[in-house]
Amino acid sequence: MVSPPSPLILPLLVLLCTSQVVCLDIDLTCEGCFCAATEEYPCPTDWAPQTTFSEEMIADFRSKKLISPPLSLSCNPYKDSACTTTPPQTEDSENAVCAFKYSGDPSCSTYEAITYPTQAAADADGAFVTHLHACGLCSSAQDLSVYLANPDMTAAGKKCAEKSIVSNSWGLKCYLDLGYTPGCAQIWQYDSAKTTSACTAVCFKNLNSPNNGPAPECKINDCLQCDEDKAGPLFKAFAGRTRRRSGLMSAIIRGCDDIAQITQSVCNLGATII
């Protein structure tokens, strides 16, 4: 029997959106939970993902300056098995986390994005966890600001993917125009191209399908599953940051075991991972 969500959780999903607040307009629940629960992974009763982000918070992340070398990509990992970032990513592991280490000024305006072997190691170094697994092409604070400003990246991604069909450079520009760093925009474009080539037929059949099926499984549709299987693994490996790894909801209901219990907040408040 799947445990019902705590009465403290559901009110957090009732939102009032204004011009000063970006939010995910959510009527997305799976049997009353923000994620698809199972007996092994029931609905959390002491944590819920953020669904509102102030323009001030988004601007704060966007303005921070990364002082560690940014990762870039000069090859297509979907076509070149030897493809690596420049400089190479720190090796990933099951317990690795990516964290922001601020330089110490009161405004926290400069930072490094560092991969730590565990959250405990990040805490000991005074760094703030921003997502699970190793840092990658999309791990910067600027890229985080895009995720926060675009809570439904499924819709935004579809628009850029459509442009990628016409021209790779047009698709890349679409992701850059969203505000992503060059490396992050590039892996998003490569991901879109891979999904287009591998999943066109199944996605055409699911053109008007909802993202998720009925409860209690709330299974994602076949197009999203194809993207998950064919393009997802390399995207996660190179991007580092995903919404799920960052504790952020999307327009797709995911399994409760698949959403990191991370709360993003600015500067000295950091991000708390449960």
Short mmCIF file of C-alpha atoms in Angstrom, two decimals:
data_model
loop_
_atom_site.label_atom_id
_atom_site.label_comp_id
_atom_site.label_asym_id
_atom_site.label_seq_id
_atom_site.Cartn_x
_atom_site.Cartn_y
_atom_site.Cartn_z
CA MET A 1 0.00 0.00 0.00
CA VAL A 2 1.48 3.36 -1.05
CA SER A 3 1.58 5.87 1.79
CA PRO A 4 -0.49 9.03 1.16
CA PRO A 5 1.36 12.36 1.20
CA SER A 6 1.54 14.36 4.40
CA PRO A 7 -1.07 17.11 4.71
CA LEU A 8 1.91 19.47 5.01
CA ILE A 9 3.05 18.61 1.48
CA LEU A 10 0.04 19.23 -0.73
CA PRO A 11 -0.55 22.89 0.25
CA LEU A 12 2.92 23.66 -1.06
CA LEU A 13 1.67 22.75 -4.53
CA VAL A 14 -1.08 25.37 -4.49
CA LEU A 15 0.48 28.41 -6.14
CA LEU A 16 -0.18 32.09 -6.67
CA CYS A 17 1.83 33.22 -9.71
CA THR A 18 2.66 36.87 -10.26
CA SER A 19 4.96 38.83 -12.55
CA GLN A 20 7.62 38.70 -9.83
CA VAL A 21 7.42 34.94 -9.36
CA VAL A 22 8.14 32.11 -11.79
CA CYS A 23 6.22 28.98 -10.99
CA LEU A 24 5.22 25.64 -12.41
CA ASP A 25 1.46 25.79 -12.84
CA ILE A 26 0.89 22.43 -11.29
CA ASP A 27 -2.06 20.20 -11.32
CA LEU A 28 0.44 17.39 -11.54
CA THR A 29 -0.01 14.74 -8.94
CA CYS A 30 -0.01 10.97 -8.98
CA GLU A 31 -2.60 9.80 -6.47
CA GLY A 32 -2.09 13.03 -4.53
CA CYS A 33 1.73 12.93 -4.58
CA PHE A 34 4.13 15.10 -6.60
CA CYS A 35 5.92 11.93 -7.71
CA ALA A 36 4.94 8.39 -8.69
CA ALA A 37 5.17 6.44 -5.46
CA THR A 38 5.69 2.72 -4.94
CA GLU A 39 5.78 0.53 -1.87
CA GLU A 40 9.60 0.67 -1.96
CA TYR A 41 9.68 4.43 -2.56
CA PRO A 42 6.58 6.00 -0.94
CA CYS A 43 5.62 9.64 -1.25
CA PRO A 44 7.91 11.77 0.97
CA THR A 45 6.14 13.15 4.00
CA ASP A 46 8.80 15.63 5.16
CA TRP A 47 9.90 17.26 1.91
CA ALA A 48 8.40 18.65 -1.29
CA PRO A 49 10.18 20.23 -4.27
CA GLN A 50 10.15 23.96 -4.77
CA THR A 51 7.64 25.16 -7.32
CA THR A 52 8.04 28.96 -7.07
CA PHE A 53 11.15 31.02 -7.71
CA SER A 54 11.37 34.79 -7.40
CA GLU A 55 12.80 36.88 -10.22
CA GLU A 56 15.34 38.16 -7.67
CA MET A 57 16.52 34.61 -6.96
CA ILE A 58 16.79 33.76 -10.65
CA ALA A 59 18.72 36.98 -11.37
CA ASP A 60 21.05 36.26 -8.45
CA PHE A 61 22.05 32.87 -9.86
CA ARG A 62 22.31 34.30 -13.37
CA SER A 63 24.72 37.03 -12.24
CA LYS A 64 27.20 34.82 -10.40
CA LYS A 65 30.62 34.45 -12.00
CA LEU A 66 32.17 31.00 -12.38
CA ILE A 67 35.88 31.21 -11.64
CA SER A 68 36.73 27.55 -12.19
CA PRO A 69 37.38 26.63 -15.85
CA PRO A 70 34.02 26.23 -17.65
CA LEU A 71 33.51 22.95 -19.47
CA SER A 72 33.17 23.04 -23.24
CA LEU A 73 32.31 20.44 -25.87
CA SER A 74 33.93 20.21 -29.28
CA CYS A 75 32.62 16.77 -30.26
CA ASN A 76 29.28 14.99 -30.39
CA PRO A 77 29.13 12.20 -27.77
CA TYR A 78 26.19 10.61 -29.61
CA LYS A 79 28.43 10.06 -32.63
CA ASP A 80 31.90 9.83 -31.04
CA SER A 81 32.36 7.31 -28.22
CA ALA A 82 35.71 8.91 -27.36
CA CYS A 83 34.16 12.36 -26.92
CA THR A 84 35.05 14.19 -23.70
CA THR A 85 34.60 17.69 -22.37
CA THR A 86 37.40 20.25 -22.17
CA PRO A 87 38.70 20.15 -19.48
CA PRO A 88 37.62 16.56 -18.76
CA GLN A 89 34.86 16.08 -16.20
CA THR A 90 35.73 14.70 -12.79
CA GLU A 91 34.87 11.02 -12.72
CA ASP A 92 31.33 10.39 -11.55
CA SER A 93 30.24 7.96 -8.84
CA GLU A 94 26.97 6.94 -7.20
CA ASN A 95 27.51 9.21 -4.18
CA ALA A 96 29.17 12.13 -5.98
CA VAL A 97 27.64 15.61 -5.76
CA CYS A 98 28.24 18.87 -7.58
CA ALA A 99 28.50 21.85 -5.25
CA PHE A 100 29.12 25.59 -5.39
CA LYS A 101 32.14 26.79 -3.39
CA TYR A 102 31.79 30.55 -2.97
CA SER A 103 34.88 32.73 -2.79
CA GLY A 104 33.95 34.39 0.50
CA ASP A 105 32.79 37.87 -0.49
CA PRO A 106 29.52 38.93 1.20
CA SER A 107 27.60 38.96 -2.10
CA CYS A 108 28.77 35.43 -3.03
CA SER A 109 29.26 36.79 -6.54
CA THR A 110 32.03 34.38 -7.55
CA TYR A 111 32.21 30.62 -7.12
CA GLU A 112 33.69 27.33 -8.25
CA ALA A 113 31.63 24.33 -9.34
CA ILE A 114 33.34 21.32 -7.75
CA THR A 115 32.60 17.60 -7.81
CA TYR A 116 32.87 16.03 -4.36
CA PRO A 117 32.83 12.29 -3.64
CA THR A 118 30.03 12.72 -1.08
CA GLN A 119 27.76 15.37 0.39
CA ALA A 120 29.73 15.09 3.63
CA ALA A 121 32.90 16.08 1.77
CA ALA A 122 31.13 19.09 0.24
CA ASP A 123 29.79 20.13 3.65
CA ALA A 124 33.24 19.81 5.21
CA ASP A 125 34.66 22.13 2.54
CA GLY A 126 31.94 24.73 3.07
CA ALA A 127 30.37 24.10 -0.34
CA PHE A 128 26.67 23.94 -1.17
CA VAL A 129 25.27 20.99 -3.09
CA THR A 130 23.43 22.03 -6.26
CA HIS A 131 22.79 18.61 -7.79
CA LEU A 132 23.57 14.93 -7.43
CA HIS A 133 26.39 13.30 -9.43
CA ALA A 134 29.46 14.93 -10.96
CA CYS A 135 29.48 18.48 -12.32
CA GLY A 136 28.99 18.75 -16.06
CA LEU A 137 28.20 21.10 -18.91
CA CYS A 138 24.96 22.35 -17.30
CA SER A 139 26.09 22.63 -13.69
CA SER A 140 26.76 26.37 -13.56
CA ALA A 141 24.63 28.86 -11.63
CA GLN A 142 23.71 30.47 -14.96
CA ASP A 143 22.33 27.17 -16.24
CA LEU A 144 20.49 26.68 -12.95
CA SER A 145 18.86 30.08 -13.46
CA VAL A 146 17.51 28.87 -16.83
CA TYR A 147 16.03 25.77 -15.22
CA LEU A 148 14.36 27.95 -12.60
CA ALA A 149 13.06 30.46 -15.15
CA ASN A 150 11.70 27.72 -17.43
CA PRO A 151 9.88 25.23 -15.20
CA ASP A 152 8.38 23.46 -18.22
CA MET A 153 11.52 22.63 -20.17
CA THR A 154 9.58 19.91 -21.99
CA ALA A 155 7.68 22.60 -23.89
CA ALA A 156 10.73 24.83 -24.39
CA GLY A 157 12.82 21.85 -25.48
CA LYS A 158 10.24 20.81 -28.07
CA LYS A 159 10.40 24.25 -29.68
CA CYS A 160 14.18 24.11 -29.92
CA ALA A 161 14.08 20.49 -31.13
CA GLU A 162 11.75 21.53 -33.96
CA LYS A 163 14.27 24.18 -35.00
CA SER A 164 17.08 21.58 -34.82
CA ILE A 165 15.26 19.53 -37.46
CA VAL A 166 15.64 22.45 -39.88
CA SER A 167 19.17 23.42 -38.83
CA ASN A 168 21.54 22.36 -36.07
CA SER A 169 22.78 25.93 -35.73
CA TRP A 170 19.21 27.22 -35.47
CA GLY A 171 18.48 24.67 -32.77
CA LEU A 172 21.65 25.61 -30.90
CA LYS A 173 20.75 29.30 -31.08
CA CYS A 174 17.34 28.48 -29.61
CA TYR A 175 18.95 26.93 -26.52
CA LEU A 176 21.45 29.80 -26.25
CA ASP A 177 18.57 32.27 -26.42
CA LEU A 178 17.02 30.56 -23.39
CA GLY A 179 20.14 31.65 -21.51
CA TYR A 180 22.15 28.44 -21.30
CA THR A 181 25.94 28.56 -21.30
CA PRO A 182 27.49 27.46 -24.63
CA GLY A 183 28.45 23.98 -23.40
CA CYS A 184 25.02 23.32 -21.90
CA ALA A 185 23.23 24.60 -25.01
CA GLN A 186 25.40 22.31 -27.14
CA ILE A 187 24.58 19.12 -25.21
CA TRP A 188 20.89 20.05 -25.26
CA GLN A 189 21.07 20.45 -29.05
CA TYR A 190 22.88 17.13 -29.50
CA ASP A 191 20.29 15.48 -27.27
CA SER A 192 17.47 16.94 -29.39
CA ALA A 193 19.07 15.71 -32.59
CA LYS A 194 19.50 12.21 -31.17
CA THR A 195 15.88 12.07 -30.00
CA THR A 196 14.71 13.27 -33.42
CA SER A 197 16.67 10.58 -35.25
CA ALA A 198 15.85 7.75 -32.84
CA CYS A 199 12.30 8.53 -31.77
CA THR A 200 10.52 10.32 -34.63
CA ALA A 201 8.05 7.53 -35.37
CA VAL A 202 7.04 6.85 -31.78
CA CYS A 203 6.88 10.57 -30.95
CA PHE A 204 4.66 11.26 -33.95
CA LYS A 205 2.23 8.63 -32.66
CA ASN A 206 2.27 10.33 -29.25
CA LEU A 207 2.08 13.88 -30.56
CA ASN A 208 -1.00 14.73 -28.52
CA SER A 209 -0.50 12.25 -25.70
CA PRO A 210 -0.25 13.51 -22.11
CA ASN A 211 3.18 13.26 -20.54
CA ASN A 212 1.94 10.68 -18.04
CA GLY A 213 -0.61 7.90 -18.04
CA PRO A 214 -3.15 7.16 -15.32
CA ALA A 215 -2.41 6.41 -11.68
CA PRO A 216 -1.13 4.55 -9.85
CA GLU A 217 1.85 4.02 -12.20
CA CYS A 218 1.61 7.43 -13.94
CA LYS A 219 3.86 5.96 -16.62
CA ILE A 220 5.52 8.43 -18.99
CA ASN A 221 4.38 8.23 -22.60
CA ASP A 222 6.29 6.22 -25.21
CA CYS A 223 7.91 9.28 -26.78
CA LEU A 224 9.36 10.46 -23.47
CA GLN A 225 10.45 6.91 -22.69
CA CYS A 226 12.23 6.68 -26.04
CA ASP A 227 14.08 9.93 -25.30
CA GLU A 228 14.91 8.62 -21.83
CA ASP A 229 16.34 5.39 -23.25
CA LYS A 230 18.04 6.58 -26.43
CA ALA A 231 19.33 10.06 -25.51
CA GLY A 232 19.00 10.33 -21.75
CA PRO A 233 22.05 8.40 -20.49
CA LEU A 234 24.60 10.44 -22.44
CA PHE A 235 22.79 13.68 -21.72
CA LYS A 236 22.92 13.05 -17.97
CA ALA A 237 26.56 11.99 -18.13
CA PHE A 238 27.67 15.14 -19.98
CA ALA A 239 25.19 17.73 -18.67
CA GLY A 240 25.60 16.75 -15.01
CA ARG A 241 22.58 18.80 -13.98
CA THR A 242 19.05 17.64 -14.69
CA ARG A 243 15.87 18.87 -13.07
CA ARG A 244 15.49 15.63 -11.15
CA ARG A 245 19.08 15.62 -9.92
CA SER A 246 18.58 19.24 -8.79
CA GLY A 247 15.39 18.58 -6.84
CA LEU A 248 13.25 20.49 -9.35
CA MET A 249 9.84 19.47 -10.59
CA SER A 250 8.91 19.49 -14.24
CA ALA A 251 5.79 18.99 -16.33
CA ILE A 252 6.49 15.25 -16.21
CA ILE A 253 5.67 13.20 -13.13
CA ARG A 254 8.69 11.10 -12.17
CA GLY A 255 9.25 8.27 -9.74
CA CYS A 256 9.75 9.25 -6.10
CA ASP A 257 13.13 7.49 -6.17
CA ASP A 258 14.21 9.66 -9.10
CA ILE A 259 13.90 13.16 -7.59
CA ALA A 260 16.76 14.36 -5.40
CA GLN A 261 15.60 15.95 -2.17
CA ILE A 262 17.54 19.17 -2.72
CA THR A 263 16.27 22.66 -1.98
CA GLN A 264 17.94 25.39 -4.03
CA SER A 265 18.48 28.77 -2.38
CA VAL A 266 20.87 31.62 -2.90
CA CYS A 267 24.29 32.30 -1.46
CA ASN A 268 24.88 31.68 2.23
CA LEU A 269 21.65 29.74 2.55
CA GLY A 270 23.00 27.31 0.00
CA ALA A 271 21.19 24.16 -1.04
CA THR A 272 20.14 21.59 1.48
CA ILE A 273 20.03 17.96 0.49
CA ILE A 274 18.08 15.49 2.60
#
